[in-house]
Coordinates of C-alpha atoms in Angstrom, one line a residue:
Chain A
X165 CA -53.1 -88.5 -59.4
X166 CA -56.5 -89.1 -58.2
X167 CA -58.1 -88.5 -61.8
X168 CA -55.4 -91.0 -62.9
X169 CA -56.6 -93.7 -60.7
X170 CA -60.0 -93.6 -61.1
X171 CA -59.1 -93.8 -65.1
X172 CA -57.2 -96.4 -64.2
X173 CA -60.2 -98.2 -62.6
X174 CA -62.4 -97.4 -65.4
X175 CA -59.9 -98.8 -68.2
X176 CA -59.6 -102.0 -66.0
X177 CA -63.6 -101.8 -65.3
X178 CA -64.3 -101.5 -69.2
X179 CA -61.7 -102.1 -71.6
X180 CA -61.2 -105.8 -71.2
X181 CA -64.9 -107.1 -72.5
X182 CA -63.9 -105.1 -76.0
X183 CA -60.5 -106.3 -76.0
X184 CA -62.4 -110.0 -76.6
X185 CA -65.0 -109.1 -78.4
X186 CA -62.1 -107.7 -81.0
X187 CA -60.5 -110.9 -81.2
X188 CA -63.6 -112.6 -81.3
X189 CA -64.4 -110.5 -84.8
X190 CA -60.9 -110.4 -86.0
X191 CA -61.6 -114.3 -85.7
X192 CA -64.5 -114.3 -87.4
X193 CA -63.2 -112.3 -90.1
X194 CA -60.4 -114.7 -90.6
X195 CA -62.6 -117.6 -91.1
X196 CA -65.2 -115.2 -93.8
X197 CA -67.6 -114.9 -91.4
X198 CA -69.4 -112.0 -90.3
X199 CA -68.9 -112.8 -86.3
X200 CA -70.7 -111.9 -83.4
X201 CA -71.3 -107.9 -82.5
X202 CA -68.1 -106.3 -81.5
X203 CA -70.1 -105.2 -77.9
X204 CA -71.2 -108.9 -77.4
X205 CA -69.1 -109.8 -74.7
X206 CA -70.9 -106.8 -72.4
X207 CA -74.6 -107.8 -73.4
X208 CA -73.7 -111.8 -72.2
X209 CA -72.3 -110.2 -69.0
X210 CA -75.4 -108.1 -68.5
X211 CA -77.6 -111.0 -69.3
X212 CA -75.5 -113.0 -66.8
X213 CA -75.7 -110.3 -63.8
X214 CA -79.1 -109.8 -63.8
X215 CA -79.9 -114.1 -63.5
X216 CA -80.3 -115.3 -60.1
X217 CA -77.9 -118.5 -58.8
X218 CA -78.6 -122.4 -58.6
X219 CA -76.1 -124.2 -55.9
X220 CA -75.5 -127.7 -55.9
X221 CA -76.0 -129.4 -52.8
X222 CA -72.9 -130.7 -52.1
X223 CA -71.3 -126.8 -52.9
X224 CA -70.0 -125.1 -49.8
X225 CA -69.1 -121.3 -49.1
X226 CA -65.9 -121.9 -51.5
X227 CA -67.8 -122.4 -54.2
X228 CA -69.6 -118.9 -53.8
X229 CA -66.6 -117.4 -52.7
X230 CA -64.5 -119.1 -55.6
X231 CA -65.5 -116.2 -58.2
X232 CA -65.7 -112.9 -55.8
X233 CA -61.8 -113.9 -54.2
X234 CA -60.7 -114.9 -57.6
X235 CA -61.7 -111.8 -59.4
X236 CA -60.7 -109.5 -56.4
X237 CA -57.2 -110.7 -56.5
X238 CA -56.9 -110.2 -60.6
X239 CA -58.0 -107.2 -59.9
X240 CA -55.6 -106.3 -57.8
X241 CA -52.8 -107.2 -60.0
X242 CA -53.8 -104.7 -62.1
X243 CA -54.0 -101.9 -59.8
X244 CA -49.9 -103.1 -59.8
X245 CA -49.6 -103.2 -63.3
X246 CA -48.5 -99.5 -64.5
X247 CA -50.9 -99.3 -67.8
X248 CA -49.0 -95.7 -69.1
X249 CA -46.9 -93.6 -67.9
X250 CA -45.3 -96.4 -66.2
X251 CA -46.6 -95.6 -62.3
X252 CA -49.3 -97.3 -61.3
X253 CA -51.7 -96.9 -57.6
X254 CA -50.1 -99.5 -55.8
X255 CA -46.6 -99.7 -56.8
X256 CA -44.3 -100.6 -54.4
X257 CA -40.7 -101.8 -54.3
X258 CA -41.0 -106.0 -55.0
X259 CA -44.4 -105.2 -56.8
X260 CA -43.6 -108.1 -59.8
X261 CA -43.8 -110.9 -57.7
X262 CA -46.9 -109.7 -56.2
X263 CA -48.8 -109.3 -59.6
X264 CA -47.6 -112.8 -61.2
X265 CA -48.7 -114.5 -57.6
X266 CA -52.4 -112.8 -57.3
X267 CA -53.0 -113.6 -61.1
X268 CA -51.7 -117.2 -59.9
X269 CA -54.0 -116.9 -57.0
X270 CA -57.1 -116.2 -58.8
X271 CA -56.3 -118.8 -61.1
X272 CA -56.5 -121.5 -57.4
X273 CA -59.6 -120.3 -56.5
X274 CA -61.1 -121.0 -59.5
X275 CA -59.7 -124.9 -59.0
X276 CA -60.8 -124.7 -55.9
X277 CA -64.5 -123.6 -56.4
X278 CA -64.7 -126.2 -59.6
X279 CA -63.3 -129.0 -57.4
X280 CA -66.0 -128.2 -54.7
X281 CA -69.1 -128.7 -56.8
X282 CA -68.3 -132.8 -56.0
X283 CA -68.5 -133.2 -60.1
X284 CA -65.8 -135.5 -61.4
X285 CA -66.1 -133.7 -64.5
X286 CA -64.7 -130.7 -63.0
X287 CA -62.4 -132.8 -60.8
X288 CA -60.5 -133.5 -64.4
X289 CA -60.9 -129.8 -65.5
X290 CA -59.1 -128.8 -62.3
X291 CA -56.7 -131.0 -62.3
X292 CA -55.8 -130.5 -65.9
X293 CA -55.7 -126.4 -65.1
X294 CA -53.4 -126.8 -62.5
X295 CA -50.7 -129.3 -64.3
X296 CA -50.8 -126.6 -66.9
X297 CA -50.6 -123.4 -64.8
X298 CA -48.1 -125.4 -63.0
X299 CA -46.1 -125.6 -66.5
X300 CA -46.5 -122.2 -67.5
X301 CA -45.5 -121.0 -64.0
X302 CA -41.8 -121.2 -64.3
X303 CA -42.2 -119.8 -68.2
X304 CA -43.9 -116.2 -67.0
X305 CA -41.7 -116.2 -63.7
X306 CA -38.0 -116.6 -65.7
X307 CA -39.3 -114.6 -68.5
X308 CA -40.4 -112.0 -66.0
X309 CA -37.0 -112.2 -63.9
X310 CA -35.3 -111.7 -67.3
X311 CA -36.7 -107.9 -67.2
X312 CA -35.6 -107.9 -63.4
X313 CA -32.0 -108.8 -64.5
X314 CA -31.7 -106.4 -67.0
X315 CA -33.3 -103.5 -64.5
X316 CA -31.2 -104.3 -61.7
X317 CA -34.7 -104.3 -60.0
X318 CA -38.2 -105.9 -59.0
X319 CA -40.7 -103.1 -59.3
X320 CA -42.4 -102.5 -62.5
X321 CA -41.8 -99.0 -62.5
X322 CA -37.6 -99.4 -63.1
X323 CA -38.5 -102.5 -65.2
X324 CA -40.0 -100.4 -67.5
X325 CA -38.1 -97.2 -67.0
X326 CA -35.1 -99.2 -68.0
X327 CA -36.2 -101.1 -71.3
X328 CA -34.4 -99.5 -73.8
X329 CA -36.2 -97.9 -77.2
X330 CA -37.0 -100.0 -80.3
X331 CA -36.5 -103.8 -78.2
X332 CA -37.9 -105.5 -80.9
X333 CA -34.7 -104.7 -82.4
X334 CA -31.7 -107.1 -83.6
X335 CA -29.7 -105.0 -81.0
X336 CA -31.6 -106.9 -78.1
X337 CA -32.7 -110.6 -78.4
X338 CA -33.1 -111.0 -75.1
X339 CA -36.4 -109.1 -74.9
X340 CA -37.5 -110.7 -78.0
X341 CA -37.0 -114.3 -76.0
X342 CA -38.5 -113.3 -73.2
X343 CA -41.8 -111.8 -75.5
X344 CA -41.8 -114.7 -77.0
X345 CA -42.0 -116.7 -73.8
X346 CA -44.7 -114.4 -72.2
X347 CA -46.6 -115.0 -75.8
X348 CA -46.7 -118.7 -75.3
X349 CA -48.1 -118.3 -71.6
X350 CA -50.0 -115.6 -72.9
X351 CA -52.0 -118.0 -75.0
X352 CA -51.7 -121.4 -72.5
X353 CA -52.9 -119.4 -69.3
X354 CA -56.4 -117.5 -71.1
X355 CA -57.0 -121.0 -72.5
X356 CA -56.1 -120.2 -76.5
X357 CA -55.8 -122.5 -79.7
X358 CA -52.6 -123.9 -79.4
X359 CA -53.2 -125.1 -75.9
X360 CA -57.2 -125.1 -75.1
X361 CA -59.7 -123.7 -77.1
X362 CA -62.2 -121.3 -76.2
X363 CA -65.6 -122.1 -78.1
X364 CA -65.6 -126.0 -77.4
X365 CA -67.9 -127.6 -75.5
X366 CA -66.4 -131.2 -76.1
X367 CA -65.2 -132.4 -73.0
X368 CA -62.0 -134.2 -73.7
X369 CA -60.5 -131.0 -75.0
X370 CA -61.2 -128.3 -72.6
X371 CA -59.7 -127.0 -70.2
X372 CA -61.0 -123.6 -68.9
X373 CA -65.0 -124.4 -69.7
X374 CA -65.0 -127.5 -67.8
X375 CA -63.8 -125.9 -64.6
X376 CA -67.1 -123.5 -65.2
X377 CA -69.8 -125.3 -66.3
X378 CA -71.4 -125.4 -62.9
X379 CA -71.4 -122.0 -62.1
X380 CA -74.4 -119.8 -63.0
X381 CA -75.7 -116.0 -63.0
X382 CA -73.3 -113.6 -61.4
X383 CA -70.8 -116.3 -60.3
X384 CA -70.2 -117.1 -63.9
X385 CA -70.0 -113.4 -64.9
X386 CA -67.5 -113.0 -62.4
X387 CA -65.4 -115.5 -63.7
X388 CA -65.8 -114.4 -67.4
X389 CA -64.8 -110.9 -66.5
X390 CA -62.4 -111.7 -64.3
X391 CA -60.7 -114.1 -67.5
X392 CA -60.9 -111.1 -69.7
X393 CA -59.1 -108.8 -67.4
X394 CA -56.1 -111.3 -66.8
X395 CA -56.2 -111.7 -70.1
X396 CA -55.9 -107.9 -71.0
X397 CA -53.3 -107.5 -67.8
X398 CA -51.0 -110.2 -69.8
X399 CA -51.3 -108.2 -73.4
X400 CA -50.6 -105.2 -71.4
X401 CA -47.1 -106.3 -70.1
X402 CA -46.5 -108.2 -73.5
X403 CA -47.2 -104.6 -75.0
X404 CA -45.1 -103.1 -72.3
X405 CA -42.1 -105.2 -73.5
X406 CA -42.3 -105.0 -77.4
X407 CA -43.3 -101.3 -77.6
X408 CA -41.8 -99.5 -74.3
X409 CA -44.0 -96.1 -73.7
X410 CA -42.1 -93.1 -75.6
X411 CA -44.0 -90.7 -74.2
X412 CA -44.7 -89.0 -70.5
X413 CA -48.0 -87.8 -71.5
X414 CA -50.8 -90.0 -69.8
X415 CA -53.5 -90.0 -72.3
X416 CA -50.8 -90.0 -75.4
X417 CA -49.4 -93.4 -73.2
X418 CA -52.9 -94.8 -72.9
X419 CA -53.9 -94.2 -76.4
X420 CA -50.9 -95.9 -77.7
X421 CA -51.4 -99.1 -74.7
X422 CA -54.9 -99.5 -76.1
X423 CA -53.0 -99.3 -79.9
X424 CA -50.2 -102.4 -78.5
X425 CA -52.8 -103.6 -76.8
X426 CA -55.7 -104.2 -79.6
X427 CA -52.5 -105.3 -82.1
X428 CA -51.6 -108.2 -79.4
X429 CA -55.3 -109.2 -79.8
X430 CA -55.2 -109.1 -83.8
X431 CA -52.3 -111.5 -83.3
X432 CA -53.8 -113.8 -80.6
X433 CA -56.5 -114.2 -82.9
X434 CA -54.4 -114.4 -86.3
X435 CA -52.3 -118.0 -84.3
X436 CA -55.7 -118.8 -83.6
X437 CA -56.9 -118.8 -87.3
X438 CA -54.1 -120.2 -88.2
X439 CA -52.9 -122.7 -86.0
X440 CA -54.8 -126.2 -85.2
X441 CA -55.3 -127.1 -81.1
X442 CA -52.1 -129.7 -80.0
X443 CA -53.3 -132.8 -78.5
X444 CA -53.5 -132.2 -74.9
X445 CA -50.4 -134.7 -74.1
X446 CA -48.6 -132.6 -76.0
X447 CA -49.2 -129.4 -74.2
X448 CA -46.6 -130.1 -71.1
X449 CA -44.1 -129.8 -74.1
X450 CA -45.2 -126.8 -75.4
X451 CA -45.3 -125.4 -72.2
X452 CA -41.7 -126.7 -71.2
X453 CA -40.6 -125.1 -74.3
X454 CA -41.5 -121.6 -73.3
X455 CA -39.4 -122.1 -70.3
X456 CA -36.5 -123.6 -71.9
X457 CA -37.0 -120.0 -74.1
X458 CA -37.1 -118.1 -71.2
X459 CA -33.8 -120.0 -69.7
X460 CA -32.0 -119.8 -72.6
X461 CA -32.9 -115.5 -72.4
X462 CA -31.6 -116.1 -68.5
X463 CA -28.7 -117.7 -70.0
X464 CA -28.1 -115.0 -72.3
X465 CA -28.6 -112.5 -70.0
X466 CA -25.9 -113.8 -67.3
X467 CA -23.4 -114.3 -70.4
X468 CA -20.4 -112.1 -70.7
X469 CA -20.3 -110.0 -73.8
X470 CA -24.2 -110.5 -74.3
X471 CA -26.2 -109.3 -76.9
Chain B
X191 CA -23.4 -106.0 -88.0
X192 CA -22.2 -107.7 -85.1
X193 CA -25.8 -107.6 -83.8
X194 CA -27.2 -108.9 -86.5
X195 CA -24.7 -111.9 -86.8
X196 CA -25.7 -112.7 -83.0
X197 CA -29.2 -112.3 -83.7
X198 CA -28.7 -114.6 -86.7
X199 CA -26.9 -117.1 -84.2
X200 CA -29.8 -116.9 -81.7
X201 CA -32.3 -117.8 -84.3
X202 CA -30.2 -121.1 -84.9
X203 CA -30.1 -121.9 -81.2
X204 CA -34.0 -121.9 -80.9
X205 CA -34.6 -123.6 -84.0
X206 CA -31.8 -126.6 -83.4
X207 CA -34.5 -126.7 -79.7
X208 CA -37.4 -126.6 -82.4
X209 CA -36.5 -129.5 -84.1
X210 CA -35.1 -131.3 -81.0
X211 CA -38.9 -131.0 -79.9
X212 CA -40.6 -131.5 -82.7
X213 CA -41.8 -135.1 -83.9
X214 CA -42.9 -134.3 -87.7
X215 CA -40.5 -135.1 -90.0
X216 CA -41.2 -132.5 -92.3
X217 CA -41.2 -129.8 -89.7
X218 CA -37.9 -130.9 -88.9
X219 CA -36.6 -130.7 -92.3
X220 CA -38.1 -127.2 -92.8
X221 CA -36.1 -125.8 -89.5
X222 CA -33.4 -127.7 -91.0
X223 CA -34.0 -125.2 -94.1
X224 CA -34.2 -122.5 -92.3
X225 CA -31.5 -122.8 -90.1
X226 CA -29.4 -123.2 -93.5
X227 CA -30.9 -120.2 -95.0
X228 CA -30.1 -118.0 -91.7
X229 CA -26.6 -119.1 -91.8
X230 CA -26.2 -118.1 -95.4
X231 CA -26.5 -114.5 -94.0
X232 CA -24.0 -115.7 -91.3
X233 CA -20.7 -114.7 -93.2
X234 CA -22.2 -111.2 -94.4
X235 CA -23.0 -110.3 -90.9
X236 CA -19.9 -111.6 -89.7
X237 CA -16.9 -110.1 -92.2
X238 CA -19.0 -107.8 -94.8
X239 CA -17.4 -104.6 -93.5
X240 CA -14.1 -105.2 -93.1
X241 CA -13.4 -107.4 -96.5
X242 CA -11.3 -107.0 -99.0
X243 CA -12.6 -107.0 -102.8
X244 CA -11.2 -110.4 -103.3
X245 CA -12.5 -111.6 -100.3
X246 CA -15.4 -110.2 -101.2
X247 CA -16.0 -112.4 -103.7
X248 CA -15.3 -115.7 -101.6
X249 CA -18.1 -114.2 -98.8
X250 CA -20.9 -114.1 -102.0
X251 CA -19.7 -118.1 -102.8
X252 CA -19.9 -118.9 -99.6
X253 CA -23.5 -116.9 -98.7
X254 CA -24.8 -118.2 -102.2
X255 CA -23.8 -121.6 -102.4
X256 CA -24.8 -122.3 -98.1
X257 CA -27.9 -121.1 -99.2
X258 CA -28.3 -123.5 -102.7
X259 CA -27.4 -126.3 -100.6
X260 CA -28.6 -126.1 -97.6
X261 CA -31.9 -124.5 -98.1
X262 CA -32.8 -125.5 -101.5
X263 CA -30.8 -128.6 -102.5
X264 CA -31.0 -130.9 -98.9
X265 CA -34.4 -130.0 -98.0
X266 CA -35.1 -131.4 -101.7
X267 CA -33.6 -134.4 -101.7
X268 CA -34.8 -135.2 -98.3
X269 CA -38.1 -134.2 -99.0
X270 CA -38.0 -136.6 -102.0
X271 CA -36.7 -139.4 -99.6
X272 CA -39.7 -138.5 -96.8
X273 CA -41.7 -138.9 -100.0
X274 CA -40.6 -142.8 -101.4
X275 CA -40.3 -143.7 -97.8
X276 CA -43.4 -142.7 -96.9
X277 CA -43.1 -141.9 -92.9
X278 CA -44.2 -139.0 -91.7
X279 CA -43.1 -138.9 -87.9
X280 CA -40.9 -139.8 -85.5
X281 CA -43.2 -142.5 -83.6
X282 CA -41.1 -143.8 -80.8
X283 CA -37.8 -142.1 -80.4
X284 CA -35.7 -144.0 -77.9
X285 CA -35.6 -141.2 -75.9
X286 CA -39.1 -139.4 -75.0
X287 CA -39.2 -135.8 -76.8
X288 CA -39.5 -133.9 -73.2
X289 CA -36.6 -135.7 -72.2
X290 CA -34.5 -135.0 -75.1
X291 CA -35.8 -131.0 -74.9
X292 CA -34.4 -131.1 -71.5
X293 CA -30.9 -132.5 -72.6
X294 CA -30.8 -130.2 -75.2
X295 CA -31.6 -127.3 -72.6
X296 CA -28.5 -128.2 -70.4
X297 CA -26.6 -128.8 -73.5
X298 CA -27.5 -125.1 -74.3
X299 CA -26.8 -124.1 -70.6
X300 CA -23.5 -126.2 -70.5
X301 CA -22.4 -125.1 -74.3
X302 CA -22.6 -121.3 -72.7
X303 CA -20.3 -122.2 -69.7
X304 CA -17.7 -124.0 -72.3
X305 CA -17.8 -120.7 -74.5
X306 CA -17.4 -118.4 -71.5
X307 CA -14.2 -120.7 -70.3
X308 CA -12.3 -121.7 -73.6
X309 CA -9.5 -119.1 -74.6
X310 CA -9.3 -118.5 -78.3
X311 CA -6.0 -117.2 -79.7
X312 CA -8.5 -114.2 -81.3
X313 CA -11.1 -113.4 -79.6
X314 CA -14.4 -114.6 -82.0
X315 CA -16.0 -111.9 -83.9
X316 CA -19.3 -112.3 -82.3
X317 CA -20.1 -113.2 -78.8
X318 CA -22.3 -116.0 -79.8
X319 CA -20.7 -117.9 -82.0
X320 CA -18.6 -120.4 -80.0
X321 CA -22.0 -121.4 -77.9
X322 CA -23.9 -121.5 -80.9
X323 CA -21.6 -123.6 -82.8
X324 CA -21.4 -125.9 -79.8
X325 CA -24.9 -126.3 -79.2
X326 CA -25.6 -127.0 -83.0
X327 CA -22.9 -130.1 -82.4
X328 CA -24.4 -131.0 -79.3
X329 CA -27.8 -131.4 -80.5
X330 CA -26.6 -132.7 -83.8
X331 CA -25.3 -135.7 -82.0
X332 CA -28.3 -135.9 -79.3
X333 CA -30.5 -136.6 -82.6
X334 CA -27.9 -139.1 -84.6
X335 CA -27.9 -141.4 -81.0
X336 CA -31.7 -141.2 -79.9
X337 CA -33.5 -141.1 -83.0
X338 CA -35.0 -144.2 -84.8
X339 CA -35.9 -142.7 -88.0
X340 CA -32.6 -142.6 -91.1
X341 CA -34.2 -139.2 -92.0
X342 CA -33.6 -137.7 -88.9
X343 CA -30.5 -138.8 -88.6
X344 CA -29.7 -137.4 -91.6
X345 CA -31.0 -133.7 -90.1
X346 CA -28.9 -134.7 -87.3
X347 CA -25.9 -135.0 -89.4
X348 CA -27.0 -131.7 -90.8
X349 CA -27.2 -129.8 -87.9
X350 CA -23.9 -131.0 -86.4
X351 CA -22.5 -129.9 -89.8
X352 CA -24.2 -126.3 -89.5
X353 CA -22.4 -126.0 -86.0
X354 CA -19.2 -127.1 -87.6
X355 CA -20.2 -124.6 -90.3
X356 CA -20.2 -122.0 -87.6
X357 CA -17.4 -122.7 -85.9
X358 CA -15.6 -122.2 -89.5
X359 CA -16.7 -118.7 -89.4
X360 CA -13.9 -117.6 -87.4
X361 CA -11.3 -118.6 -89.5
X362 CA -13.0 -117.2 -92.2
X363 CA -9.3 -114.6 -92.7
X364 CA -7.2 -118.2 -92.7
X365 CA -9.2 -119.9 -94.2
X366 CA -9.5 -120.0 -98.4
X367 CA -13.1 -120.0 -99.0
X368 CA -12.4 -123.1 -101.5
X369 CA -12.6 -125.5 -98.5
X370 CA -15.6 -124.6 -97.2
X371 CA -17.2 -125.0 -100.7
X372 CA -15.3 -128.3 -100.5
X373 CA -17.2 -129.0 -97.4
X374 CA -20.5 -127.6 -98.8
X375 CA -19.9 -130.2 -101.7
X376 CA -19.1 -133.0 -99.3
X377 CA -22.2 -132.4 -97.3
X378 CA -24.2 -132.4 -100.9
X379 CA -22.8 -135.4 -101.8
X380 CA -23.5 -137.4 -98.4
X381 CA -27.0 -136.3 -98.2
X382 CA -27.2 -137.7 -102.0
X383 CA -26.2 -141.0 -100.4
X384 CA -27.8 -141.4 -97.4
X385 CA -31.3 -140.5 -99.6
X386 CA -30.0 -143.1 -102.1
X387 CA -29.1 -146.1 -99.2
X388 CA -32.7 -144.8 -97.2
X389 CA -35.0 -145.3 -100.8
X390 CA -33.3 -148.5 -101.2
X391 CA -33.7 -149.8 -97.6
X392 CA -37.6 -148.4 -97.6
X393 CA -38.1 -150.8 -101.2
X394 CA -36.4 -153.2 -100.3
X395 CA -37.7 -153.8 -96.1
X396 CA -40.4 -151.5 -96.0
X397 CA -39.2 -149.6 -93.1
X398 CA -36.2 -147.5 -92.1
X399 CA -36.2 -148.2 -88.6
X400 CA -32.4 -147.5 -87.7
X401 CA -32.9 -149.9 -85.0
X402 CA -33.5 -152.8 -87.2
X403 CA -30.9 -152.4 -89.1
X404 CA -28.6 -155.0 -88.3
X405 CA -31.0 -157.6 -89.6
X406 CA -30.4 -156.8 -93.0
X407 CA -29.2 -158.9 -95.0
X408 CA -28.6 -159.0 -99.0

């Protein structure tokens, strides 16, 4: 158990940088390009870490403390989140709510550190982050109590203990609703093409950058890690979903996560290659369109003679 | 097979909220395709297994001749019309497109509640049929009242008819195939029509703002 969790930390300590820097090639591969080095992500965190900081004067302590809380409390959720073998270190009865709250709570402190450096700039990247994580709230919560219905429970562990084999399958649309739905918040909430796009600097577009450009050094590779990690915890559960764990052997489990995993990145960036960025008005719809999905799988879940 | 037939049904629930949320006309029309191609597979899923040879044979007509029309032959012709009337979106629907995603939501929610209360005389073959067919009405007639543009009407009127369509499918044992190729001609025919009337309106007034309409004078 203890070997398990120190894995466990390791995975969450290391993995997530890569699990970028694939998409970032599978990217550049889809355009014919030759793309950055698949490491690069770890090199521009290494560069970051060993800067020193440069604090505005109107910044107070929530500005420094913005990053460290923020990436404590993602990685926290994924001490929750069972990666194989579907136990994880801190699983507890209610554990769900828990993990969707600290990601949501990370996600604060990052508005709240951007709206404290006093820059209006980052006053309108806040405010846009938090009408859109307000949107894609209710899409990850239904999609996740969709899973809760069907277990008969709130713990990860029984979620995933009672998926059934194969729910890609024609036999269970509801988990290919609810996939669907986590894909779409999946792609709003780590700031992807359809919804904000993550190499921009052009500041009527962005969403995610503008809410960073002030940070510098450490703070800032806090934050970028801390991005990546949410981001991997997300393809995790989405991997969790589609292709349920067959096996009770940890390392078979974690080699076949890492397989879901780096597949759910392929695809993220695939709809990025292929899709063009909605105008920002439009994003409230797409948004509100993953949780009519995730209703309708509510709906379909509380219907007699379901699917 | 019956899992497949309610798969096939939820696919035509999320695309009639796909093109209830969508402003492009062409991507509407495309859904529209879709949704005609998924229901060709409809009667298959439905009645394959426990057909008779002969009406084997009417299940083919129908599967074959949904899918002509309604993926092929519609799209076509309304594709054409897009084409001489030269609009590509739905600018100012009278009702915002978040609202009418919402009223489609609770007509999804409330189409649910009137499956799970009406009493059939045989119980449907597949549990999703009756909401499905109720939602594709539902919707069909959200887009025919708050829509400005003829062309979506006209996918309105389709998608009303695809519910209908599926509400057919439980009488597919009464039922003699012939009408529903009757229908499948009738829907043909009024598309034909409504492209005809919608070029001449576009030549003749430049527009085909629905709204308008009842300035038009010969």
């Amino acid at each position: 158990m203890i070997l398990e969790i120190i894995e466990q930390i390791a995975i969450l300590l290391f993995v997530p940088p890569l699990f970028i820097g694939i998409i970032n090639k599978m990217k550049a591969w889809a355009a014919g390009r030759k793309g950055a080095p698949l490491f690069q992500f770890y090199f521009d965190l290494w560069k970051l870490l060993k800067k020193g900081e440069v604090y505005s004067r109107t910044a107070t302590w929530i500005f420094t403390a913005g990053p460290i809380i923020s990436l404590a409390s993602i990685f926290c959720a994924g001490f929750i989140l069972p990666l194989a073998l579907s136990s994880s270190p801190l699983g507890f009865k209610g554990d769900i709510i828990l993990f969707a709250y600290l990601l949501a709570f990370g996600h604060f402190f990052i508005l709240l550190s951007a709206l404290d450096t006093g820059s209006s700039f980052e006053g309108m990247g806040a405010s846009r982050g938090a009408a859109f994580s307000a949107f894609s709230e209710p899409a990850f919560f239904l999609s996740l109590a969709i899973l809760c219905i069907h277990a008969k429970s709130v713990t990860f562990k029984d979620v995933f203990h009672a998926l059934p084999w194969a729910t890609w399958g024609f036999a269970h649309p509801v988990y290919l609703v609810a996939a669907l739905a986590l894909f779409a918040v999946l792609l709003a909430e780590n700031s992807r093409i359809p919804v904000d796009d993550p190499n921009t600097h052009l500041e009527l577009t962005m969403i995610h950058e503008v809410m960073v450009l002030d940070h510098g050094g450490p703070d800032l590779a806090f934050i970028l890690y801390g991005s990546s990690l949410k981001f991997f915890l997300q393809a995790v559960l989405l991997v969790h979903l589609l292709l349920p764990l067959p096996s009770t052997n940890w390392y078979f489990g974690i080699f076949y996560l890492f397989i879901g995993v780096f597949g759910v990145g392929i695809l993220v960036a695939l709809v990025e290659s292929a899709v063009a960025r909605i105008r920002l008005s439009r994003v409230p719809q797409f948004l509100i369109g993953a949780s009519i999905l995730a209703v309708l799988g509510l709906i379909l879940s509380f219907y007699k003679g379901a699917p | 097979m019956i899992q497949d037939a309610n798969f096939i049904l939820l696919i035509v629930i999320v695309l009639d909220l796909y093109i209830v949320s969508s402003s492009r006309l062409d991507t509407c029309v495309n859904a529209t395709a879709l949704q005609g191609a998924a229901l060709a597979f409809l009667p298959f899923a439905l009645w394959w297994k426990q057909a008779s040879s002969g009406e084997m044979i009417g299940l083919l007509l129908i599967g074959a001749g949904t899918f002509v029309v309604k993926s092929l032959l519609i799209p076509f012709l309304i594709f054409r019309s897009i084409r001489e009337a030269n609009v590509r979106r739905e600018v100012e629907p009278s009702i915002s497109l978040h609202f009418s995603l919402f009223t489609a939501a609770v007509f999804v929610a409330g189409s649910f509640w009137m499956a799970s209360i009406v009493v059939f005389p045989q119980s449907p073959p597949a549990s999703l049929i009756v909401p499905a067919a109720f939602v594709g009405v539902l919707v069909g007639f959200l887009l025919l009242v708050s829509r400005q543009k003829a062309i979506t009407q006209v996918v309105g009127y389709l998608i009303l008819e695809n519910g209908i369509f599926i509400f057919g499918q439980i009488l597919f044992k009464e039922l003699p195939f012939i009408v529903e190729l009757g229908i499948l001609l009738d829907l043909l025919v009024g598309v034909l029509v409504m492209g005809i009337a919608i070029n001449h309106i576009s030549r003749q007034f430049d527009h085909i703002d629905v709204n308008r309409l009842d300035e038009l004078k010969g």
